[in-house]
C-alpha atoms as a printed R data frame, in Angstrom:
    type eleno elety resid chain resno       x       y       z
1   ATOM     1    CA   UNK     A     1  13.844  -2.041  -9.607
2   ATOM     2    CA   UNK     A     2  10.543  -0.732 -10.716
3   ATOM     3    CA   UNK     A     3   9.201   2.878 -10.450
4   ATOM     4    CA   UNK     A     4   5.302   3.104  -9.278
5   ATOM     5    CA   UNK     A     5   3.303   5.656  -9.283
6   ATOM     6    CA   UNK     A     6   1.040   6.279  -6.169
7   ATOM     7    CA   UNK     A     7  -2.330   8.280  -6.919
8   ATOM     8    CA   UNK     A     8  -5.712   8.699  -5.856
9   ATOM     9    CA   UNK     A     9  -5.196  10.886  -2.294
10  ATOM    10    CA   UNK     A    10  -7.029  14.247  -0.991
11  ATOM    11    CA   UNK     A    11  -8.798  15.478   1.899
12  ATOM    12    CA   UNK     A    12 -11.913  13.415   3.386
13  ATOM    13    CA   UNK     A    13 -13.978  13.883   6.425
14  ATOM    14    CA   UNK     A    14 -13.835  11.202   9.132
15  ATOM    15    CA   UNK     A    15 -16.242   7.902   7.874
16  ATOM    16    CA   UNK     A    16 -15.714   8.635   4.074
17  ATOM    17    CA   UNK     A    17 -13.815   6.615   1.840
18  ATOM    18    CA   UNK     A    18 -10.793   6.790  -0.730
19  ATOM    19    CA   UNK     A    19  -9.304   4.604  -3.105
20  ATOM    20    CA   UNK     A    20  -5.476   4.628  -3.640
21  ATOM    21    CA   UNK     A    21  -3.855   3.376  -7.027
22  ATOM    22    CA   UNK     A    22   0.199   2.411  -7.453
23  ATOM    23    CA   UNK     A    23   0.790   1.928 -11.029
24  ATOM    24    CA   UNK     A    24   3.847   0.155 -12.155
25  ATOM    25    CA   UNK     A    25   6.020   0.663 -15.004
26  ATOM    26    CA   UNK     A    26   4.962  -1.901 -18.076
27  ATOM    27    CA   UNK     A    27   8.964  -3.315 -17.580
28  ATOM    28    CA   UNK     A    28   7.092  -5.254 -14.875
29  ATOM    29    CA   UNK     A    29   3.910  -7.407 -13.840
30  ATOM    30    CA   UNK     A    30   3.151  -5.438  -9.947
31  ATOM    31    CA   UNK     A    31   0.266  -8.636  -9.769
32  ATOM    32    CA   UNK     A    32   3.175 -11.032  -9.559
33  ATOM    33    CA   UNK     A    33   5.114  -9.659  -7.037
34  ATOM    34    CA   UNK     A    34   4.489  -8.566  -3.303
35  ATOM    35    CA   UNK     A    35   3.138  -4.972  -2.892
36  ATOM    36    CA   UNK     A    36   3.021  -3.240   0.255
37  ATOM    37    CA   UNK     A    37   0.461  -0.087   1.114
38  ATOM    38    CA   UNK     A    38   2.835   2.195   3.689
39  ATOM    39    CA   UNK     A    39   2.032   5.002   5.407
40  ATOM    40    CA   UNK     A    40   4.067   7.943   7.158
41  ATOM    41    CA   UNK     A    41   3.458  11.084   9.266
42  ATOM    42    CA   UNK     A    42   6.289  13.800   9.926
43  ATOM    43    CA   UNK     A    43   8.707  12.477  12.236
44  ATOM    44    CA   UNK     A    44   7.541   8.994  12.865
45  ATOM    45    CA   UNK     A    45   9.071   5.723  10.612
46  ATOM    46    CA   UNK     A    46   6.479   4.115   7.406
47  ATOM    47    CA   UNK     A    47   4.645   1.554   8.523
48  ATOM    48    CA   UNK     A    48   2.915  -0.894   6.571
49  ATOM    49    CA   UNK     A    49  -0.936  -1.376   6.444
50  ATOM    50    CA   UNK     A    50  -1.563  -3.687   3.999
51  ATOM    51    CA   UNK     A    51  -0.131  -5.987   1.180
52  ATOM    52    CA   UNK     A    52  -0.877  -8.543  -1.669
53  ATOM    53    CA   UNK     A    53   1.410 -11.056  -2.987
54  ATOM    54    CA   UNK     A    54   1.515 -13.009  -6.551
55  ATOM    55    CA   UNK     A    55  -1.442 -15.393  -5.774
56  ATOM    56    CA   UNK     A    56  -3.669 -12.623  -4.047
57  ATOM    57    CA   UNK     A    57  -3.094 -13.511   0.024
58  ATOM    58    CA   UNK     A    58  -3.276 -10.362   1.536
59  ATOM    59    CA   UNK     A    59  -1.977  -8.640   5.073
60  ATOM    60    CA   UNK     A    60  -3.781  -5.979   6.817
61  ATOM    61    CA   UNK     A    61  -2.256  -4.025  10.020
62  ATOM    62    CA   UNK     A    62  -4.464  -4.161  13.019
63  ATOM    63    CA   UNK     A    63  -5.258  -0.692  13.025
64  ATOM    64    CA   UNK     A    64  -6.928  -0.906   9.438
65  ATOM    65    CA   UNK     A    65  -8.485  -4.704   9.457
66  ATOM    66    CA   UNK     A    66 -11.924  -4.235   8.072
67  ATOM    67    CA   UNK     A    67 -11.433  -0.879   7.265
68  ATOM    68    CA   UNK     A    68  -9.483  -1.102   4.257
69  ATOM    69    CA   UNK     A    69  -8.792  -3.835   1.163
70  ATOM    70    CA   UNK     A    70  -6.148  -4.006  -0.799
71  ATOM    71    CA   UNK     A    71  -6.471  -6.078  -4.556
72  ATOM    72    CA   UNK     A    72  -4.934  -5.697  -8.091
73  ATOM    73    CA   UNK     A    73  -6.300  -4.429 -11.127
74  ATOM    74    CA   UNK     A    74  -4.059  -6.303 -13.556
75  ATOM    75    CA   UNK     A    75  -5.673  -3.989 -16.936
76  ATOM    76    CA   UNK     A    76  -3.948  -0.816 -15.520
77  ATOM    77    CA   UNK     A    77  -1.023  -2.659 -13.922
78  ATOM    78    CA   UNK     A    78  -2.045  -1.388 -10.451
79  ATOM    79    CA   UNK     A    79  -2.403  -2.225  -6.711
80  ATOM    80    CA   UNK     A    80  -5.277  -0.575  -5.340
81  ATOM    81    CA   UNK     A    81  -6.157   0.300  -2.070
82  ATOM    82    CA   UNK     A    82  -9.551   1.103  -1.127
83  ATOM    83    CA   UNK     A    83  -9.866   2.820   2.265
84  ATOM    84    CA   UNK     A    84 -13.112   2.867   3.895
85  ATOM    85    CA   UNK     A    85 -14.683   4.416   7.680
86  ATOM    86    CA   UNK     A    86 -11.572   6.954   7.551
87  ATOM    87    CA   UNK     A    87 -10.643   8.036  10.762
88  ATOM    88    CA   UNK     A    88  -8.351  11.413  11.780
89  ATOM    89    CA   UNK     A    89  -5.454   8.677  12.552
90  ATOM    90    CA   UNK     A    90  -5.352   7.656   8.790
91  ATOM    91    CA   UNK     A    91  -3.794  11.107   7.591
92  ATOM    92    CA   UNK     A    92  -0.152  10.334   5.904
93  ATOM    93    CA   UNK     A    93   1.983  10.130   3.185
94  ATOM    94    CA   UNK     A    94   0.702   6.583   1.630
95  ATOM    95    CA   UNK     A    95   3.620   5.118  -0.502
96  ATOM    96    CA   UNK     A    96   3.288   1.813  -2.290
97  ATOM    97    CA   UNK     A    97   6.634  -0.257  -2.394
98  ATOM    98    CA   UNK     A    98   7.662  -3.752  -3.637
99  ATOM    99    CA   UNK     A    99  10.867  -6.028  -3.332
100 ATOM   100    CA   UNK     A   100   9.990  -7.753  -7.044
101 ATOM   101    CA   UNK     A   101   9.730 -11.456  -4.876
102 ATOM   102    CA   UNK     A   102   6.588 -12.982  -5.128
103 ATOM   103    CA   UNK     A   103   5.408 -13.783  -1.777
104 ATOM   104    CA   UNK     A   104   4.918 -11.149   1.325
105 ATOM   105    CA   UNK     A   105   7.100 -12.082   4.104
106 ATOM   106    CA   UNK     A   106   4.311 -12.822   6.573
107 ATOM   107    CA   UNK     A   107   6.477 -12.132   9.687
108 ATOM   108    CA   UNK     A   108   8.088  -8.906   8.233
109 ATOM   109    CA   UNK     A   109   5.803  -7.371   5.793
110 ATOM   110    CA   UNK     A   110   5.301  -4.042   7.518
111 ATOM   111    CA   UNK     A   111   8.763  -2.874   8.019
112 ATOM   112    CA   UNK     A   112  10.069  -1.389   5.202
113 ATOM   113    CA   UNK     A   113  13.206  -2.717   5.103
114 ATOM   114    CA   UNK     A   114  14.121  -4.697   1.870
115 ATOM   115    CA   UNK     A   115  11.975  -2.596  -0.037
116 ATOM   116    CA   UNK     A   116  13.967  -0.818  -3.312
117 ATOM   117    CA   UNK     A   117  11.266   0.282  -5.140
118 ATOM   118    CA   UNK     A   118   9.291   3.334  -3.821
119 ATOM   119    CA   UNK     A   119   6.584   5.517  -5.332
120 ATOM   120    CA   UNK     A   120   6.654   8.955  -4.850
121 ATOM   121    CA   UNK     A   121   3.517   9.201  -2.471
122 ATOM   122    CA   UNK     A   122   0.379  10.566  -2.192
123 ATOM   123    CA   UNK     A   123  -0.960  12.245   0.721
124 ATOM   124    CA   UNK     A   124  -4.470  11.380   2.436
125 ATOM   125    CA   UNK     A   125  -6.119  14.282   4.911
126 ATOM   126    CA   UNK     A   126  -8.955  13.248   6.829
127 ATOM   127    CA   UNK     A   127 -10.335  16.042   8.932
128 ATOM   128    CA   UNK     A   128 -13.378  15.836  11.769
C-alpha cells in the first residue's frame, strides 16, 4: 500500500475551475502506477472520473470528457486533476486511489473495487 494525500478542493461557482492534487508517499513512484480520480456524494457508491496509468494513457467518465484532465507532476510526486466548466453535479468527496499495477484496467477502471490505497478526500462545492 501507499498513503496519498488528496488536496486542492473548496467552493466554486458553476463554470469556474479547480485543480485537485494526490500526493504520494516518497516509498513510491504514483507516475508509475495507475491512479484513479473518484468521486462520492452522501448515500450514493464512488465512481470514477478519470485515471492515468504508467505511460500517461488516460480515462475520462462521460460525464466529465472535456471538462476535466488528469496528468502527473512527477517533481511533487502527484496526480493532478484539473477540473474545468464546473457544473452543480460535480460537488463530492474527490478521493484519489491506486492498486500499485501499472496499467488502468480499461474495462473496469471506474469501479473501485481492487483499489487498497485511498486518500483521505477532499471535498469540491460548486454552487449556482
Amino acid at each position: 500500500q501507499v498513503q496519498l494525500a488528496e488536496s486542492g478542493g473548496g467552493s466554486v461557482q458553476a463554470g469556474g475551475s479547480l485543480r485537485l492534487s494526490c500526493e504520494g508517499a516518497r516509498t513510491h513512484t504514483l507516475s508509475g502506477f495507475c491512479v484513479v480520480w473518484f468521486r462520492q456524494i452522501a448515500g450514493a457508491e464512488r465512481e470514477g472520473v478519470a485515471a492515468i496509468g504508467r505511460y500517461g494513457t488516460t480515462h475520462y467518465a462521460d460525464s466529465v470528457k472535456d471538462r476535466f484532465t488528469v496528468s502527473k507532476d512527477d517533481s511533487q510526486n502527484s496526480i493532478l486533476l484539473q477540473m474545468n466548466s464546473l457544473k452543480r453535479d460535480d460537488s463530492a468527496m474527490y478521493y484519489c486511489a491506486t492498486d500499485l499495477r501499472p496499467f488502468c484496467n480499461e474495462i473496469s477502471w471506474f469501479r473501485p473495487v481492487g483499489y487498497h490505497s485511498w486518500g483521505q478526500g477532499t471535498q469540491v462545492t460548486v454552487s449556482s
